[in-house]
């Protein structure tokens, strides 16, 4: 059985399959709805039901309170239609955003590379090319489809059929442990995508500042490669942080890019490198390296942040202290399976 879903204020109507969530149906139709955790805990995907009935599924009672359910609110990532439905959603117009329907893909693992002691590069040859905007991510099926995990695409869109993922192993993490310990070259895998609203505002004239930590380098790497391939002449700066030199992957590649492109600057930073090492670069955290490089003044750039939550919080504070404000700061809000258990009530919000 299927139902019709109408999304206002777009006025678009689409068919929703039985047991399909509002969010999944919208994304597969190329319609962006705000979302983040996809587990019914963060309330980012809250919509207003104007007409019809839904099953709220596993929506948290903190993210969707009883009085909100009575008022006709629903979480798009959990809600399933029980009749034809009309909803209202807060959809922001983004002139640089592409409307790309989410699709299912299959491919073969062609290469596995230990990029660092904790980060593995996974190179998948897809049966057909995936179209996406640099900065977006995919959901990879784990353990033969038992579950799925989200990973940013580290390769630029020009790679077409080759999808590169940079996967950092997380202690006790089911998905990352499977990738690091069980996935083999030659294995067939399934994935869906593209997902996400993290992309470069290419129509904006400002320079670009990318701030990344850990395996959060994936999206900025794809974005920077895409920009340089297209001959973008704006100033581009990457400030990338790791704990030690052993974890600083693609370091030589970025040094080479900086040599070839006069508008690209690369600022690596190590926060826990042994004092006796021969490291000549910045010692400290990403936000400290950025403050030093820009002399505390970030006016005239758009900033793209990707990395651990604590890093992003520190970077936002530093950027705002340097006179850059919300309209010019973009982050990829990524929730791991472990993070989902720690999402706070929507009554407590902060940047």
Tab-separated table of C-alpha atoms in Angstrom:
chain	number	residue	atom	x	y	z
A	1	UNK	CA	0.000	0.000	0.000
A	2	UNK	CA	1.191	3.538	-0.717
A	3	UNK	CA	-0.018	7.019	0.200
A	4	UNK	CA	0.390	10.504	-1.223
A	5	UNK	CA	2.504	13.036	0.661
A	6	UNK	CA	2.154	16.749	-0.096
A	7	UNK	CA	4.940	19.012	1.142
A	8	UNK	CA	4.142	22.670	1.734
A	9	UNK	CA	5.119	25.399	0.987
A	10	UNK	CA	6.581	23.648	-2.072
A	11	UNK	CA	3.212	22.268	-3.142
A	12	UNK	CA	4.899	19.057	-4.300
A	13	UNK	CA	3.140	15.703	-4.008
A	14	UNK	CA	4.909	12.354	-4.043
A	15	UNK	CA	4.057	8.725	-3.514
A	16	UNK	CA	5.286	7.130	-0.292
A	17	UNK	CA	5.707	3.384	0.005
A	18	UNK	CA	4.417	1.382	2.932
A	19	UNK	CA	6.806	1.593	5.913
A	20	UNK	CA	8.830	4.406	4.274
A	21	UNK	CA	9.523	7.472	6.413
A	22	UNK	CA	8.617	10.987	5.356
A	23	UNK	CA	12.303	11.925	5.263
A	24	UNK	CA	13.381	8.995	3.114
A	25	UNK	CA	10.566	9.569	0.636
A	26	UNK	CA	11.412	13.261	0.338
A	27	UNK	CA	15.156	12.752	-0.127
A	28	UNK	CA	14.616	10.063	-2.751
A	29	UNK	CA	12.398	12.500	-4.613
A	30	UNK	CA	15.145	15.131	-4.543
A	31	UNK	CA	13.356	17.250	-1.923
A	32	UNK	CA	15.526	18.520	0.915
A	33	UNK	CA	14.072	18.445	4.410
A	34	UNK	CA	16.214	19.622	7.351
A	35	UNK	CA	17.567	16.681	9.348
A	36	UNK	CA	20.592	15.606	11.362
A	37	UNK	CA	20.631	12.501	13.587
A	38	UNK	CA	18.063	10.414	11.626
A	39	UNK	CA	17.240	8.524	14.837
A	40	UNK	CA	14.388	10.628	16.225
A	41	UNK	CA	16.478	12.292	18.917
A	42	UNK	CA	17.619	15.735	17.752
A	43	UNK	CA	14.328	17.309	16.520
A	44	UNK	CA	15.995	18.925	13.500
A	45	UNK	CA	13.495	17.282	11.129
A	46	UNK	CA	10.346	18.392	12.982
A	47	UNK	CA	7.425	19.131	10.633
A	48	UNK	CA	3.783	20.179	11.035
A	49	UNK	CA	1.110	17.716	9.976
A	50	UNK	CA	-1.647	19.753	8.341
A	51	UNK	CA	-3.882	16.879	7.281
A	52	UNK	CA	-3.714	13.115	7.706
A	53	UNK	CA	-2.379	10.578	10.206
A	54	UNK	CA	1.128	9.313	10.986
A	55	UNK	CA	2.771	6.646	13.107
A	56	UNK	CA	5.478	8.435	15.140
A	57	UNK	CA	7.657	5.325	15.298
A	58	UNK	CA	10.707	5.634	17.557
A	59	UNK	CA	10.579	9.399	18.016
A	60	UNK	CA	12.057	10.359	21.390
A	61	UNK	CA	9.694	11.885	23.934
A	62	UNK	CA	12.309	14.629	24.447
A	63	UNK	CA	12.624	15.509	20.759
A	64	UNK	CA	8.873	15.241	20.219
A	65	UNK	CA	6.914	15.892	23.384
A	66	UNK	CA	3.375	14.729	24.033
A	67	UNK	CA	1.853	18.195	23.648
A	68	UNK	CA	3.660	18.585	20.293
A	69	UNK	CA	2.188	15.326	19.055
A	70	UNK	CA	-1.236	16.604	20.109
A	71	UNK	CA	-0.536	19.792	18.110
A	72	UNK	CA	0.236	17.756	14.992
A	73	UNK	CA	4.030	17.869	15.043
A	74	UNK	CA	6.056	14.900	13.753
A	75	UNK	CA	9.676	13.943	13.174
A	76	UNK	CA	10.193	13.286	9.471
A	77	UNK	CA	12.973	10.746	10.079
A	78	UNK	CA	10.648	8.474	12.089
A	79	UNK	CA	7.091	9.270	10.972
A	80	UNK	CA	5.354	6.855	8.606
A	81	UNK	CA	2.139	7.621	6.788
A	82	UNK	CA	-1.117	5.994	7.843
A	83	UNK	CA	-3.143	7.976	5.286
A	84	UNK	CA	-2.607	10.562	2.574
A	85	UNK	CA	-0.734	13.377	4.288
A	86	UNK	CA	-0.075	17.100	4.000
A	87	UNK	CA	2.847	18.585	5.949
A	88	UNK	CA	4.458	21.989	6.338
A	89	UNK	CA	8.256	22.109	6.614
A	90	UNK	CA	10.777	24.903	7.085
A	91	UNK	CA	12.729	24.704	3.836
A	92	UNK	CA	15.382	27.338	3.206
A	93	UNK	CA	16.217	28.292	-0.355
A	94	UNK	CA	19.884	27.719	-1.153
A	95	UNK	CA	20.817	29.005	-4.625
A	96	UNK	CA	24.007	26.892	-4.732
A	97	UNK	CA	22.334	23.671	-3.605
A	98	UNK	CA	21.610	20.960	-6.149
A	99	UNK	CA	18.445	18.888	-5.798
A	100	UNK	CA	19.857	15.383	-6.217
A	101	UNK	CA	17.535	12.453	-5.478
A	102	UNK	CA	18.923	9.849	-3.088
A	103	UNK	CA	19.471	6.513	-4.849
A	104	UNK	CA	20.793	3.044	-4.066
A	105	UNK	CA	24.171	1.985	-5.463
A	106	UNK	CA	26.277	-1.169	-5.501
A	107	UNK	CA	29.995	-1.542	-6.014
A	108	UNK	CA	33.183	-3.496	-5.401
A	109	UNK	CA	35.936	-2.664	-2.932
A	110	UNK	CA	38.999	-2.208	-5.148
A	111	UNK	CA	41.505	-0.932	-2.592
A	112	UNK	CA	41.967	-0.616	1.165
A	113	UNK	CA	44.722	1.663	2.451
A	114	UNK	CA	45.908	2.390	5.987
A	115	UNK	CA	46.051	6.178	5.772
A	116	UNK	CA	47.037	6.441	9.443
A	117	UNK	CA	47.177	3.967	12.364
A	118	UNK	CA	43.468	4.685	12.995
A	119	UNK	CA	42.060	5.788	9.617
A	120	UNK	CA	41.487	3.453	6.681
A	121	UNK	CA	40.902	4.571	3.121
A	122	UNK	CA	38.157	2.564	1.401
A	123	UNK	CA	38.039	2.833	-2.395
A	124	UNK	CA	34.832	1.509	-3.970
A	125	UNK	CA	34.298	1.088	-7.701
A	126	UNK	CA	30.587	1.692	-8.210
A	127	UNK	CA	28.602	-0.148	-10.858
A	128	UNK	CA	27.395	3.257	-12.059
A	129	UNK	CA	28.552	6.813	-11.298
A	130	UNK	CA	27.111	8.714	-8.356
A	131	UNK	CA	26.296	12.382	-8.866
A	132	UNK	CA	26.829	14.503	-5.764
A	133	UNK	CA	28.038	17.853	-4.501
A	134	UNK	CA	31.460	17.848	-2.882
A	135	UNK	CA	30.872	17.748	0.880
A	136	UNK	CA	27.975	15.286	0.822
A	137	UNK	CA	27.981	11.795	2.324
A	138	UNK	CA	26.631	8.297	1.728
A	139	UNK	CA	25.149	5.583	3.938
A	140	UNK	CA	27.129	2.337	3.657
A	141	UNK	CA	25.447	-0.977	4.463
A	142	UNK	CA	27.298	-2.811	7.224
A	143	UNK	CA	27.501	-6.584	7.739
A	144	UNK	CA	25.436	-7.470	4.705
A	145	UNK	CA	22.711	-4.937	5.398
A	146	UNK	CA	22.279	-5.516	9.138
A	147	UNK	CA	22.624	-1.754	9.586
A	148	UNK	CA	24.154	1.253	7.847
A	149	UNK	CA	26.633	3.971	8.726
A	150	UNK	CA	27.216	7.432	7.262
A	151	UNK	CA	30.596	8.325	5.747
A	152	UNK	CA	31.607	11.483	3.911
A	153	UNK	CA	32.833	11.180	0.339
A	154	UNK	CA	36.524	12.099	0.290
A	155	UNK	CA	36.765	11.941	-3.506
A	156	UNK	CA	35.597	14.839	-5.706
A	157	UNK	CA	32.537	14.453	-7.987
A	158	UNK	CA	34.834	14.143	-11.017
A	159	UNK	CA	35.875	10.659	-9.842
A	160	UNK	CA	32.443	9.429	-10.892
A	161	UNK	CA	32.476	5.697	-10.284
A	162	UNK	CA	35.165	5.658	-7.590
A	163	UNK	CA	33.929	6.541	-4.126
A	164	UNK	CA	36.583	7.110	-1.477
A	165	UNK	CA	35.719	6.895	2.218
A	166	UNK	CA	38.075	7.729	5.100
A	167	UNK	CA	36.981	5.666	8.098
A	168	UNK	CA	38.399	6.245	11.574
A	169	UNK	CA	37.994	3.273	13.873
A	170	UNK	CA	35.901	4.019	16.952
A	171	UNK	CA	36.363	1.855	20.035
A	172	UNK	CA	33.329	-0.415	20.264
A	173	UNK	CA	31.885	0.984	17.043
A	174	UNK	CA	30.092	-1.741	15.129
A	175	UNK	CA	30.379	-0.107	11.723
A	176	UNK	CA	33.958	1.159	11.897
A	177	UNK	CA	35.193	-2.105	13.421
A	178	UNK	CA	33.601	-4.015	10.537
A	179	UNK	CA	35.295	-1.750	7.991
A	180	UNK	CA	38.709	-2.047	9.652
A	181	UNK	CA	38.672	-5.729	10.556
A	182	UNK	CA	36.330	-7.563	8.182
A	183	UNK	CA	35.941	-5.657	4.906
A	184	UNK	CA	38.177	-7.095	2.167
A	185	UNK	CA	39.302	-6.090	-1.318
A	186	UNK	CA	36.888	-7.663	-3.789
A	187	UNK	CA	33.877	-7.512	-1.441
A	188	UNK	CA	30.600	-6.336	-2.901
A	189	UNK	CA	28.963	-3.497	-0.971
A	190	UNK	CA	25.757	-1.468	-1.116
A	191	UNK	CA	25.285	2.179	-0.306
A	192	UNK	CA	22.762	4.978	-0.739
A	193	UNK	CA	23.178	8.683	-1.322
A	194	UNK	CA	24.005	11.417	-1.677
A	195	UNK	CA	22.963	12.920	1.642
A	196	UNK	CA	23.751	16.163	3.418
A	197	UNK	CA	23.606	19.926	3.035
A	198	UNK	CA	27.338	20.589	3.372
A	199	UNK	CA	28.568	22.174	0.137
A	200	UNK	CA	30.520	25.172	-1.121
A	201	UNK	CA	28.580	28.364	-1.843
A	202	UNK	CA	30.224	28.795	-5.242
A	203	UNK	CA	28.283	31.933	-6.155
A	204	UNK	CA	29.660	33.833	-3.132
A	205	UNK	CA	32.670	36.086	-3.818
A	206	UNK	CA	34.373	35.596	-0.450
A	207	UNK	CA	37.500	33.544	0.120
A	208	UNK	CA	37.129	30.063	1.592
A	209	UNK	CA	38.443	28.768	4.906
A	210	UNK	CA	38.240	25.036	5.613
A	211	UNK	CA	38.847	23.876	9.192
A	212	UNK	CA	39.080	20.125	9.735
A	213	UNK	CA	40.164	17.641	12.369
A	214	UNK	CA	40.675	13.884	12.295
A	215	UNK	CA	38.804	12.029	9.565
A	216	UNK	CA	36.710	15.184	9.221
A	217	UNK	CA	39.178	15.969	6.443
A	218	UNK	CA	37.063	13.874	4.038
A	219	UNK	CA	34.510	16.502	3.023
A	220	UNK	CA	36.930	19.470	2.891
A	221	UNK	CA	39.327	17.405	0.766
A	222	UNK	CA	36.583	16.672	-1.782
A	223	UNK	CA	35.484	20.319	-1.764
A	224	UNK	CA	39.010	21.693	-2.218
A	225	UNK	CA	39.869	19.260	-5.020
A	226	UNK	CA	36.598	20.121	-6.753
A	227	UNK	CA	37.312	23.866	-6.511
A	228	UNK	CA	40.890	23.590	-7.773
A	229	UNK	CA	39.894	21.276	-10.621
A	230	UNK	CA	37.367	23.909	-11.739
A	231	UNK	CA	40.017	26.645	-11.678
A	232	UNK	CA	38.389	28.599	-8.835
A	233	UNK	CA	40.564	31.684	-8.274
A	234	UNK	CA	39.324	32.700	-4.827
A	235	UNK	CA	41.736	32.413	-1.875
A	236	UNK	CA	41.367	28.930	-0.350
A	237	UNK	CA	42.864	27.999	3.027
A	238	UNK	CA	42.842	24.602	4.715
A	239	UNK	CA	43.657	24.435	8.435
A	240	UNK	CA	43.880	20.761	9.344
A	241	UNK	CA	44.614	19.339	12.776
A	242	UNK	CA	45.626	15.979	14.169
A	243	UNK	CA	47.260	14.841	17.388
A	244	UNK	CA	50.539	13.624	15.874
A	245	UNK	CA	52.439	13.498	12.584
A	246	UNK	CA	51.547	9.805	12.181
A	247	UNK	CA	47.858	10.749	12.020
A	248	UNK	CA	48.327	13.628	9.561
A	249	UNK	CA	47.224	11.976	6.340
A	250	UNK	CA	47.361	13.425	2.803
A	251	UNK	CA	49.911	15.890	4.198
A	252	UNK	CA	52.292	15.599	1.235
A	253	UNK	CA	49.410	15.841	-1.237
A	254	UNK	CA	48.269	19.163	0.243
A	255	UNK	CA	51.809	20.510	0.253
A	256	UNK	CA	52.012	19.657	-3.446
A	257	UNK	CA	48.654	21.345	-4.136
A	258	UNK	CA	49.901	24.491	-2.412
A	259	UNK	CA	52.969	24.432	-4.666
A	260	UNK	CA	50.844	24.154	-7.820
A	261	UNK	CA	48.066	26.603	-6.908
A	262	UNK	CA	49.015	30.099	-5.794
A	263	UNK	CA	45.554	30.714	-4.284
A	264	UNK	CA	45.691	27.653	-1.984
A	265	UNK	CA	47.208	27.748	1.497
A	266	UNK	CA	47.701	24.689	3.695
A	267	UNK	CA	48.151	25.069	7.475
A	268	UNK	CA	48.690	21.759	9.310
A	269	UNK	CA	48.548	21.720	13.122
A	270	UNK	CA	49.542	19.030	15.622
A	271	UNK	CA	48.170	19.191	19.154
A	272	UNK	CA	50.144	16.364	20.807
A	273	UNK	CA	53.320	15.888	18.772
A	274	UNK	CA	56.347	14.886	20.925
A	275	UNK	CA	58.464	17.925	21.766
A	276	UNK	CA	61.631	16.197	20.581
A	277	UNK	CA	60.292	15.528	17.068
A	278	UNK	CA	61.460	17.463	14.011
A	279	UNK	CA	57.976	18.880	13.302
A	280	UNK	CA	58.383	22.463	12.073
A	281	UNK	CA	54.693	23.291	11.609
A	282	UNK	CA	52.145	24.744	14.041
A	283	UNK	CA	51.828	23.067	17.442
A	284	UNK	CA	48.369	23.414	18.910
A	285	UNK	CA	44.715	23.082	17.970
A	286	UNK	CA	42.936	23.914	14.723
A	287	UNK	CA	41.247	27.047	16.045
A	288	UNK	CA	44.559	28.302	17.433
A	289	UNK	CA	46.331	27.692	14.126
A	290	UNK	CA	43.583	29.530	12.237
A	291	UNK	CA	43.699	32.472	14.638
A	292	UNK	CA	47.460	32.707	14.191
A	293	UNK	CA	47.345	32.403	10.393
A	294	UNK	CA	44.621	35.045	10.000
A	295	UNK	CA	45.936	37.253	12.811
A	296	UNK	CA	42.571	36.941	14.557
A	297	UNK	CA	40.578	38.627	11.765
A	298	UNK	CA	38.321	36.368	9.694
A	299	UNK	CA	36.352	39.004	7.832
A	300	UNK	CA	35.986	38.374	4.112
A	301	UNK	CA	35.807	34.558	4.183
A	302	UNK	CA	33.211	31.848	4.371
A	303	UNK	CA	34.213	29.092	6.790
A	304	UNK	CA	33.463	25.380	6.414
A	305	UNK	CA	33.997	23.258	9.532
A	306	UNK	CA	34.156	19.478	9.746
A	307	UNK	CA	35.458	17.412	12.650
A	308	UNK	CA	34.799	16.386	16.261
A	309	UNK	CA	32.127	18.401	18.118
A	310	UNK	CA	34.611	19.957	20.554
A	311	UNK	CA	36.776	21.151	17.660
A	312	UNK	CA	33.793	22.661	15.880
A	313	UNK	CA	32.662	24.469	19.047
A	314	UNK	CA	36.137	25.937	19.572
A	315	UNK	CA	36.375	26.974	15.919
A	316	UNK	CA	32.987	28.700	15.951
A	317	UNK	CA	33.960	30.667	19.068
A	318	UNK	CA	37.277	31.705	17.508
A	319	UNK	CA	35.666	32.703	14.212
A	320	UNK	CA	33.029	34.825	15.922
A	321	UNK	CA	35.667	36.483	18.089
A	322	UNK	CA	37.408	37.291	14.795
A	323	UNK	CA	34.288	39.063	13.447
A	324	UNK	CA	32.857	36.241	11.367
A	325	UNK	CA	29.225	35.468	12.054
A	326	UNK	CA	26.631	32.749	11.614
A	327	UNK	CA	25.683	33.572	8.021
A	328	UNK	CA	29.273	32.825	6.929
A	329	UNK	CA	29.926	29.666	9.000
A	330	UNK	CA	28.879	26.229	7.774
A	331	UNK	CA	29.279	22.926	9.612
A	332	UNK	CA	28.567	19.300	8.907
A	333	UNK	CA	26.492	18.039	11.829
A	334	UNK	CA	27.423	14.381	11.919
A	335	UNK	CA	26.042	11.946	14.518
A	336	UNK	CA	27.642	8.539	15.033
A	337	UNK	CA	25.674	5.688	16.590
A	338	UNK	CA	27.385	6.536	19.898
A	339	UNK	CA	26.668	10.261	19.558
A	340	UNK	CA	22.974	9.573	19.096
A	341	UNK	CA	22.755	8.279	22.644
A	342	UNK	CA	24.058	11.620	23.914
A	343	UNK	CA	21.861	14.019	21.953
A	344	UNK	CA	20.314	16.470	24.385
A	345	UNK	CA	16.729	17.576	24.695
A	346	UNK	CA	15.766	20.273	22.158
A	347	UNK	CA	14.983	22.499	25.133
A	348	UNK	CA	18.764	22.930	25.492
A	349	UNK	CA	20.237	24.344	22.302
A	350	UNK	CA	23.566	25.998	21.644
A	351	UNK	CA	25.692	26.698	18.593
